[in-house]
Amino acid sequence: MRIARNWRTRQQRYSLVGEVCTECGNKIFPPRDVCPHCTGPAQLPYTLSGRGEVYSYSTMYSAPKGFEEYLPYTVALVQLKEGPMLTAQLTDVDADEVRIGMPVEMVTRKIREDGEAGQILYGYKFRSVLA
Amino acid sequence: MRDVSIIGIGQTPVGELWEKSLRHLAHDAIVAALRDAGTGQADALYVGNMLSGELAEQEHLGALFADFAGLRGIEAFKIEAACASGAAALRVGHMAVASGLYDMVIVCGVEKMTDAIGADTTAALALAADQEYEVSQGVSFVALNALLMRRYMYEYNVPHEAFAGFSVNAHRNGAGNPNAMFRRPITAETYRRAAMIADPINLMDSSPICDGAAVVVLAPSDLASDGRGSGPAVRILASTSATDSLAIHDRRDPLFLEAAYLSSQKAYVQAGVTPADIDLFELHDAFSIMSALSLEATGFARRGEGVRWAEDDGERIAIDGELPLSTMGGLKARGHPVGATGVYQVVEVVQQLRGEAGVNQVKDARLGMAQNIGGSGATVITHVLAAE
């Protein structure tokens, strides 16, 4: 990810800042300014709790450039308890222990390094909620 | 608005064509299609391509190909809609002829993927997805489809093997298509044993990375039947498209391809047909899960039952089955040169409707449908074609 884009999306990736629609009240993540539910303006920031459950998951054995060294890793669609769904890696869990419906919570982790001299990208991953 | 017909088709073989450059692929298919149409001229050239900048280090394809094919001077440019670029170029060509603006238009779908190495290609294909909130997390395009497949298997209690028939059928048909990348049949056992790419998607669920170019020549239907071309003209009864969110996580229901539903419903209305009238369907089987989801969104199956078309090694979707799918091998076996795929699908429907599909000929084929999907369902373009 390029430096400016990394910087622009830092609030979303570090602290799950989305939006709430002032018309219909739906929570939105990632932020998109027009509510996908009612098309009203949705520009009021709203920080999501980071709690949710696994909607689906996949363990990858082939990666895009820049992610090869982390293989294999598990990605998921996470349904947040406030409603929105997002795409993220799962962490601190064995691939064969992941289940659909598993409760998860957001943690901040290293996503990738852009080579030895490049930036280190941090962002959200999700881990199993400890009972 | 005028009716539009396809008066010429051309295609290169699909595969790892290291001896051919991007421009040579386009040239070969354009020249073949113009010869088939019985003409040497055209008013415009629309190019469908997704990744030439990323993988072939070349943009500005319209002017390049027009010049290279001996058509310097005509209007020409590239249209991009991820994996639906080919059908998107055909949509634009259709508009140009239907509107009365042009009488002879070339539509060329082309992709050159194999000059680049694997990880670069994987990264390039992921450009079809949301860069900031999907791809930035390390998810590949295959993995996005895997997320859909896993959820589908969970919600409808379907085992992975249930999808085998889609791939078995595609490879069976690829064996009879001289232009297909894979020309050997596979068994359900081959499917079960294939290497995992992004669990649960394995190599036999996935279409291959490859090169290829396909072309159609369009003309108004009332000018198309002058007997100039080598084959009978095929009429475009419907040309429609629709969109959905780029990211799967932004969809109202990730397991329903809303754009495929909208695009096909518009197509049925435009053509005045129902799914039951369709004699063959070139669907977007980039991954076997996409076949199941497409069949459900286009009205050939109820929710959760699209996968049932794959039963018994795809007997009901075979050439002599109830609903022949991927009749020349589909994306899975003919190959999926992404920006070219939508035009290949239409070229193959034309072959079927002209009765030129050889050993893969669907008997009495009168009405064919092609559906090209961009990304994981964000752009969906449907064409319905009829034999004149």
XYZ file of C-alpha atoms in Angstrom:
519
model
C 0.000 0.000 0.000
C 1.330 3.396 -0.916
C 2.289 5.771 1.894
C -0.436 8.359 1.305
C -3.155 5.722 1.113
C -1.836 4.109 4.271
C -1.998 7.494 6.000
C -5.485 8.318 4.691
C -7.010 5.087 5.962
C -5.195 5.005 9.330
C -8.287 5.711 11.460
C -10.140 2.861 9.823
C -7.285 0.367 10.034
C -6.116 1.246 13.552
C -9.429 1.868 15.272
C -12.353 0.833 13.041
C -13.758 4.313 12.615
C -16.777 4.016 10.366
C -19.884 6.152 10.049
C -23.454 6.265 11.238
C -26.260 7.279 8.925
C -28.110 10.320 10.289
C -31.254 9.296 8.363
C -31.743 5.590 9.132
C -29.255 5.042 11.957
C -27.375 2.181 10.287
C -23.697 1.810 11.159
C -21.378 1.758 8.160
C -17.891 0.348 7.682
C -15.796 1.042 5.690
C -16.930 4.688 5.538
C -18.537 5.634 2.237
C -20.401 8.921 2.871
C -23.616 7.779 1.178
C -25.619 5.278 3.214
C -25.936 1.983 1.289
C -29.218 1.261 3.096
C -31.179 4.490 2.484
C -28.792 6.560 0.269
C -28.974 9.366 2.854
C -25.825 11.251 3.800
C -23.705 9.283 6.264
C -20.771 11.385 7.317
C -20.914 11.217 11.099
C -17.922 9.239 12.392
C -18.733 6.205 14.509
C -16.210 3.905 16.164
C -17.137 0.242 15.993
C -16.561 -2.096 18.934
C -14.503 -4.622 17.000
C -16.650 -7.492 18.264
C -18.336 -9.844 15.873
C -18.415 -13.347 14.444
C -16.965 -15.239 11.512
C -19.360 -15.227 8.528
C -16.958 -17.201 6.329
C -13.239 -17.983 6.123
C -10.536 -19.375 3.864
C -6.970 -20.489 4.423
C -4.815 -19.298 1.554
C -1.965 -21.292 0.012
C -1.167 -18.816 -2.775
C -0.787 -15.097 -2.101
C -0.627 -11.805 -3.961
C 2.804 -10.195 -4.275
C 3.969 -8.856 -0.931
C 2.131 -11.449 1.145
C 3.963 -14.639 0.056
C 6.128 -14.833 3.172
C 3.092 -15.053 5.457
C 1.570 -18.139 3.770
C -0.472 -20.011 4.728
C -2.805 -17.545 6.449
C -6.525 -17.417 7.074
C -8.796 -14.631 5.872
C -12.400 -14.116 6.904
C -15.555 -12.158 6.408
C -16.391 -10.869 9.877
C -19.922 -9.761 10.719
C -19.567 -7.015 13.331
C -22.177 -6.898 16.076
C -23.223 -3.385 14.993
C -24.145 -4.755 11.545
C -21.378 -4.068 9.015
C -19.263 -6.857 7.571
C -15.567 -6.564 6.791
C -12.737 -8.588 5.298
C -9.725 -9.321 7.511
C -7.133 -11.903 8.474
C -7.656 -14.093 11.501
C -4.785 -14.377 13.945
C -3.759 -16.348 17.053
C -5.862 -19.303 15.961
C -5.086 -22.569 14.155
C -6.729 -22.777 10.745
C -8.502 -26.030 11.605
C -10.066 -24.485 14.716
C -11.879 -21.736 12.828
C -15.637 -22.146 12.534
C -18.418 -20.112 10.974
C -20.160 -18.284 13.823
C -17.016 -18.196 15.970
C -16.973 -15.021 18.142
C -13.992 -12.810 17.295
C -12.544 -9.466 18.351
C -10.327 -6.941 16.629
C -6.637 -6.631 17.423
C -4.003 -4.403 15.836
C -1.279 -6.355 14.085
C 1.372 -6.042 11.432
C -0.213 -6.684 8.016
C 2.935 -6.648 5.872
C 6.338 -5.083 5.330
C 7.185 -3.432 2.039
C 10.702 -4.820 1.857
C 13.631 -3.912 4.131
C 13.536 -0.179 3.470
C 9.780 0.223 2.975
C 7.006 1.025 5.392
C 5.545 -1.470 7.806
C 1.795 -1.642 7.411
C -0.323 -2.155 10.527
C -4.031 -2.725 10.687
C -6.844 -4.832 12.068
C -6.906 -8.584 12.346
C -9.385 -10.635 14.335
C -8.811 -13.269 16.994
C -11.043 -15.731 18.733
C -12.690 -14.215 21.820
C -11.346 -15.929 24.923
C -14.144 -17.391 27.006
C -32.819 1.928 -32.007
C -31.824 -0.627 -34.633
C -31.467 -4.370 -34.207
C -27.837 -5.483 -34.218
C -26.343 -8.684 -35.613
C -22.991 -10.396 -35.384
C -21.705 -10.900 -38.915
C -18.201 -12.152 -38.196
C -16.276 -13.986 -35.483
C -12.603 -14.701 -34.872
C -10.516 -16.169 -32.074
C -7.012 -17.285 -31.273
C -6.358 -20.511 -29.403
C -6.278 -19.938 -25.627
C -3.198 -20.895 -23.659
C 0.287 -19.886 -22.584
C 1.092 -18.213 -25.888
C 4.639 -17.009 -25.273
C 5.353 -16.726 -28.989
C 2.549 -14.178 -29.446
C 2.541 -10.591 -28.176
C -0.558 -8.706 -27.065
C -0.775 -6.887 -30.380
C -0.312 -10.060 -32.426
C -3.087 -11.802 -30.506
C -5.460 -8.914 -31.223
C -4.366 -8.741 -34.841
C -4.908 -12.455 -35.468
C -8.425 -12.416 -34.049
C -9.405 -9.136 -35.789
C -8.183 -10.336 -39.190
C -9.977 -13.676 -38.773
C -13.225 -11.957 -37.823
C -13.084 -9.439 -40.677
C -12.449 -12.281 -43.122
C -15.387 -14.171 -41.630
C -17.549 -11.063 -42.041
C -16.427 -10.647 -45.636
C -15.137 -7.120 -45.112
C -11.844 -5.330 -44.670
C -13.182 -2.150 -43.117
C -14.924 -0.931 -40.016
C -16.089 2.356 -38.512
C -14.802 1.703 -35.010
C -12.889 -0.745 -32.817
C -13.703 -1.275 -29.150
C -11.205 -3.252 -27.115
C -12.135 -5.151 -23.967
C -9.122 -5.637 -21.742
C -8.428 -5.610 -18.023
C -4.729 -5.932 -17.292
C -2.590 -4.911 -20.254
C -0.940 -2.130 -18.252
C -0.142 -4.382 -15.307
C 0.819 -7.603 -17.079
C 1.769 -6.731 -20.656
C 3.172 -3.258 -19.914
C 1.048 -1.646 -22.596
C -1.937 0.684 -22.560
C -3.563 2.737 -25.312
C -4.754 -0.449 -26.964
C -7.407 1.065 -29.247
C -5.025 3.024 -31.426
C -2.356 0.318 -31.233
C -4.611 -2.457 -32.518
C -6.399 -0.303 -35.103
C -3.048 0.599 -36.616
C -1.669 -2.926 -36.335
C -4.704 -4.417 -38.062
C -4.460 -1.967 -40.980
C -7.335 0.220 -39.784
C -5.384 3.368 -38.890
C -7.679 6.369 -38.628
C -10.853 4.780 -37.218
C -12.249 5.468 -33.758
C -10.731 3.008 -31.281
C -10.335 2.712 -27.522
C -10.253 0.328 -24.604
C -13.116 -0.433 -22.230
C -12.393 -1.844 -18.787
C -14.728 -3.584 -16.341
C -12.413 -6.153 -14.725
C -13.191 -9.701 -15.938
C -16.299 -8.338 -17.669
C -14.246 -6.048 -19.932
C -14.915 -8.184 -23.018
C -18.690 -8.071 -22.684
C -18.465 -4.387 -21.713
C -16.732 -3.658 -25.033
C -19.525 -5.536 -26.781
C -22.101 -3.441 -24.878
C -20.427 -0.285 -26.196
C -20.218 -1.708 -29.720
C -23.873 -2.656 -29.516
C -24.814 0.877 -28.456
C -22.803 2.358 -31.317
C -24.559 0.252 -33.948
C -28.044 0.193 -32.357
C -28.023 3.991 -32.069
C -27.352 4.403 -35.766
C -23.965 6.001 -35.189
C -21.979 3.275 -36.988
C -22.746 0.496 -39.459
C -19.699 -1.694 -38.894
C -17.996 -2.119 -35.525
C -15.230 -4.453 -34.359
C -15.228 -5.640 -30.739
C -11.976 -7.241 -29.611
C -11.469 -8.894 -26.224
C -7.817 -9.576 -25.491
C -5.593 -10.474 -22.563
C -1.914 -11.332 -22.263
C -1.342 -12.725 -18.782
C 1.538 -15.167 -19.045
C 4.415 -12.738 -19.578
C 4.274 -11.952 -15.849
C 5.111 -14.264 -12.956
C 2.531 -15.867 -10.666
C 2.548 -13.507 -7.675
C 2.356 -10.459 -9.969
C -0.582 -11.983 -11.813
C -2.343 -12.819 -8.541
C -1.850 -9.230 -7.376
C -3.060 -7.855 -10.714
C -6.238 -9.958 -10.719
C -7.002 -8.649 -7.241
C -7.338 -5.158 -8.762
C -10.916 -6.205 -9.559
C -11.639 -6.138 -5.816
C -11.686 -3.261 -3.315
C -8.030 -2.269 -2.873
C -8.479 -0.369 0.383
C -10.643 -2.810 2.308
C -10.304 -6.254 0.705
C -6.961 -6.549 -1.044
C -5.048 -4.530 1.581
C -5.771 -7.367 4.034
C -3.862 -9.896 1.924
C -6.912 -11.506 0.386
C -6.507 -12.810 -3.183
C -9.233 -12.953 -5.804
C -9.368 -16.731 -5.374
C -9.800 -16.299 -1.616
C -12.752 -13.944 -2.120
C -14.478 -16.677 -4.099
C -13.437 -19.188 -1.449
C -15.207 -17.093 1.200
C -18.394 -17.330 -0.868
C -17.972 -21.059 -1.476
C -17.390 -21.855 2.218
C -20.480 -19.914 3.250
C -22.553 -21.555 0.504
C -21.445 -25.024 1.650
C -22.325 -24.083 5.232
C -25.717 -22.499 4.572
C -27.008 -25.152 2.207
C -25.161 -28.084 3.770
C -23.375 -28.946 0.515
C -20.123 -30.967 0.420
C -17.250 -29.756 -1.752
C -17.557 -32.786 -4.090
C -21.028 -31.609 -5.091
C -19.418 -28.966 -7.332
C -17.281 -31.493 -9.271
C -19.768 -31.846 -12.136
C -19.224 -28.229 -13.248
C -15.515 -28.868 -13.793
C -16.020 -32.342 -15.254
C -18.498 -30.897 -17.760
C -16.214 -27.986 -18.692
C -13.235 -30.266 -19.334
C -15.397 -32.745 -21.271
C -16.394 -29.875 -23.578
C -12.896 -28.410 -23.704
C -11.716 -31.709 -25.175
C -13.870 -31.026 -28.242
C -12.808 -27.393 -28.762
C -9.605 -26.982 -30.811
C -9.136 -23.502 -29.300
C -9.436 -24.625 -25.667
C -6.456 -24.485 -23.323
C -7.287 -27.828 -21.681
C -8.324 -30.579 -24.043
C -8.397 -33.566 -21.704
C -11.419 -34.766 -19.771
C -11.116 -35.016 -15.997
C -12.983 -37.204 -13.518
C -14.640 -36.355 -10.229
C -11.657 -38.097 -8.628
C -9.233 -35.647 -10.320
C -11.357 -32.849 -8.895
C -11.306 -34.272 -5.367
C -7.530 -34.726 -5.362
C -6.549 -31.336 -6.806
C -4.156 -29.080 -4.878
C -5.730 -26.499 -2.571
C -5.310 -22.807 -3.513
C -7.596 -21.067 -1.008
C -9.565 -23.546 1.038
C -12.135 -24.814 -0.081
C -11.206 -23.753 -3.648
C -8.770 -26.118 -5.302
C -7.067 -26.072 -8.671
C -9.997 -27.873 -10.322
C -12.483 -25.286 -9.052
C -10.486 -22.543 -10.762
C -10.098 -21.255 -14.274
C -6.506 -20.964 -15.556
C -4.285 -17.940 -16.191
C -3.763 -17.675 -19.945
C -3.589 -15.544 -23.094
C -6.102 -15.132 -25.897
C -8.079 -12.806 -28.125
C -11.593 -13.062 -29.533
C -13.454 -10.739 -31.878
C -16.969 -10.143 -33.135
C -17.978 -7.816 -35.977
C -21.296 -6.008 -35.549
C -23.644 -4.559 -38.140
C -27.297 -3.454 -38.209
C -29.510 -6.521 -38.715
C -31.199 -5.079 -41.806
C -27.804 -4.750 -43.500
C -26.432 -8.012 -42.117
C -28.291 -10.463 -44.302
C -26.725 -9.501 -47.640
C -24.847 -12.808 -47.735
C -21.440 -11.171 -47.595
C -20.075 -13.039 -44.589
C -19.084 -16.688 -44.500
C -21.697 -17.689 -41.925
C -25.306 -16.713 -41.255
C -25.719 -13.578 -39.142
C -26.725 -14.025 -35.513
C -29.023 -11.432 -33.973
C -28.369 -9.861 -30.570
C -31.768 -9.993 -28.858
C -30.543 -8.483 -25.594
C -27.485 -6.637 -24.327
C -27.725 -5.564 -20.689
C -25.564 -4.852 -17.683
C -25.903 -4.095 -13.989
C -23.671 -3.377 -11.006
C -23.234 -4.280 -7.346
C -20.725 -3.253 -4.677
C -17.078 -4.018 -5.466
C -16.489 -5.575 -2.047
C -18.312 -8.733 -1.033
C -18.570 -7.441 2.544
C -20.675 -4.490 1.316
C -23.375 -6.690 -0.264
C -26.834 -7.032 1.217
C -26.578 -10.808 0.789
C -23.141 -12.093 -0.239
C -24.616 -15.351 -1.585
C -26.923 -13.614 -4.036
C -25.407 -12.114 -7.190
C -27.752 -9.169 -7.399
C -26.118 -7.701 -10.510
C -26.460 -11.059 -12.278
C -30.129 -11.090 -11.309
C -30.724 -7.507 -12.512
C -28.762 -7.939 -15.708
C -30.449 -11.220 -16.671
C -33.941 -9.950 -15.799
C -33.392 -6.948 -18.062
C -32.107 -9.307 -20.757
C -35.159 -11.594 -20.568
C -37.470 -8.594 -20.923
C -35.451 -7.084 -23.771
C -35.321 -10.385 -25.663
C -38.893 -11.377 -24.799
C -37.787 -14.772 -23.508
C -37.703 -16.751 -20.247
C -34.911 -18.979 -18.895
C -36.863 -21.994 -20.173
C -36.390 -20.769 -23.763
C -32.586 -20.711 -23.557
C -30.958 -23.606 -25.464
C -27.442 -23.095 -24.095
C -25.800 -20.866 -21.500
C -22.193 -19.699 -21.490
C -21.940 -18.731 -17.831
C -18.996 -17.215 -15.978
C -17.457 -20.343 -14.446
C -14.259 -18.629 -13.268
C -14.759 -20.704 -10.105
C -17.246 -23.521 -9.643
C -19.039 -21.544 -6.907
C -19.700 -18.821 -9.505
C -21.545 -21.373 -11.676
C -23.891 -22.258 -8.815
C -24.482 -18.609 -7.855
C -25.012 -17.542 -11.493
C -27.590 -20.255 -12.104
C -29.499 -19.099 -9.030
C -29.339 -15.388 -9.900
C -30.387 -15.920 -13.518
C -33.459 -17.966 -12.632
C -32.279 -21.470 -13.552
C -32.305 -22.655 -9.942
C -33.748 -21.705 -6.579
C -31.463 -20.374 -3.833
C -29.143 -23.139 -2.661
C -30.005 -25.414 -5.567
C -27.730 -24.105 -8.337
C -25.135 -26.704 -7.386
C -27.622 -29.468 -8.160
C -27.098 -28.865 -11.890
C -23.637 -30.416 -11.325
C -25.038 -33.774 -10.155
C -24.005 -37.010 -11.904
C -20.853 -35.547 -13.484
C -22.933 -32.711 -14.907
C -25.181 -34.959 -16.989
C -27.948 -32.341 -17.186
C -25.537 -29.576 -18.259
C -23.741 -31.642 -20.920
C -23.983 -30.903 -24.665
C -26.972 -33.260 -24.956
C -28.376 -32.312 -21.540
C -31.320 -30.226 -20.450
C -29.283 -26.987 -20.181
C -25.878 -27.200 -21.890
C -23.331 -25.028 -20.020
C -19.792 -24.005 -20.969
C -20.290 -25.774 -24.268
C -16.794 -25.077 -25.604
C -15.084 -25.625 -22.256
C -16.096 -22.469 -20.440
C -13.669 -20.384 -18.423
C -12.512 -23.539 -16.680
C -11.245 -25.499 -19.705
C -11.274 -23.153 -22.707
C -9.478 -20.753 -20.389
C -10.080 -17.345 -18.826
C -7.933 -14.664 -20.475
C -9.845 -12.193 -18.330
C -10.577 -9.221 -20.602
C -11.123 -11.524 -23.594
C -13.482 -13.960 -21.885
C -16.723 -12.076 -22.480
C -16.063 -12.010 -26.230
C -15.024 -15.691 -26.303
C -18.344 -16.574 -24.685
C -20.273 -14.704 -27.380
C -18.118 -16.089 -30.213
C -18.898 -19.594 -28.931
C -22.630 -18.907 -28.745
C -22.416 -17.735 -32.374
C -20.603 -20.971 -33.312
C -23.421 -22.941 -31.699
C -26.206 -20.921 -33.336
C -24.557 -21.184 -36.749
C -24.167 -24.939 -36.321
C -20.376 -24.640 -36.459
C -19.495 -26.082 -33.051
C -18.243 -29.403 -34.411
C -18.331 -32.327 -31.989
C -19.637 -29.933 -29.316
C -22.664 -28.889 -31.358
C -25.836 -28.474 -29.321
C -28.682 -29.934 -31.388
C -31.253 -27.438 -32.698
C -29.634 -24.509 -30.886
C -31.749 -21.430 -31.609
C -31.290 -19.230 -28.549
C -28.090 -18.804 -26.559
C -27.159 -16.704 -23.543
C -23.745 -15.474 -22.414
C -23.078 -13.872 -19.046
C -19.784 -12.230 -18.161
C -19.015 -11.322 -14.540
C -16.542 -8.667 -13.425
C -14.881 -9.099 -10.045
C -16.789 -11.216 -7.565
C -20.085 -9.996 -9.059
C -19.813 -6.190 -9.179
C -20.339 -5.914 -12.948
C -22.515 -8.427 -14.754
C -23.243 -8.234 -18.475
C -25.722 -10.493 -20.249
C -26.241 -11.103 -23.960
C -28.994 -13.166 -25.537
C -28.434 -14.212 -29.145
C -30.692 -15.875 -31.693
C -30.084 -17.702 -34.944
C -31.603 -15.746 -37.845
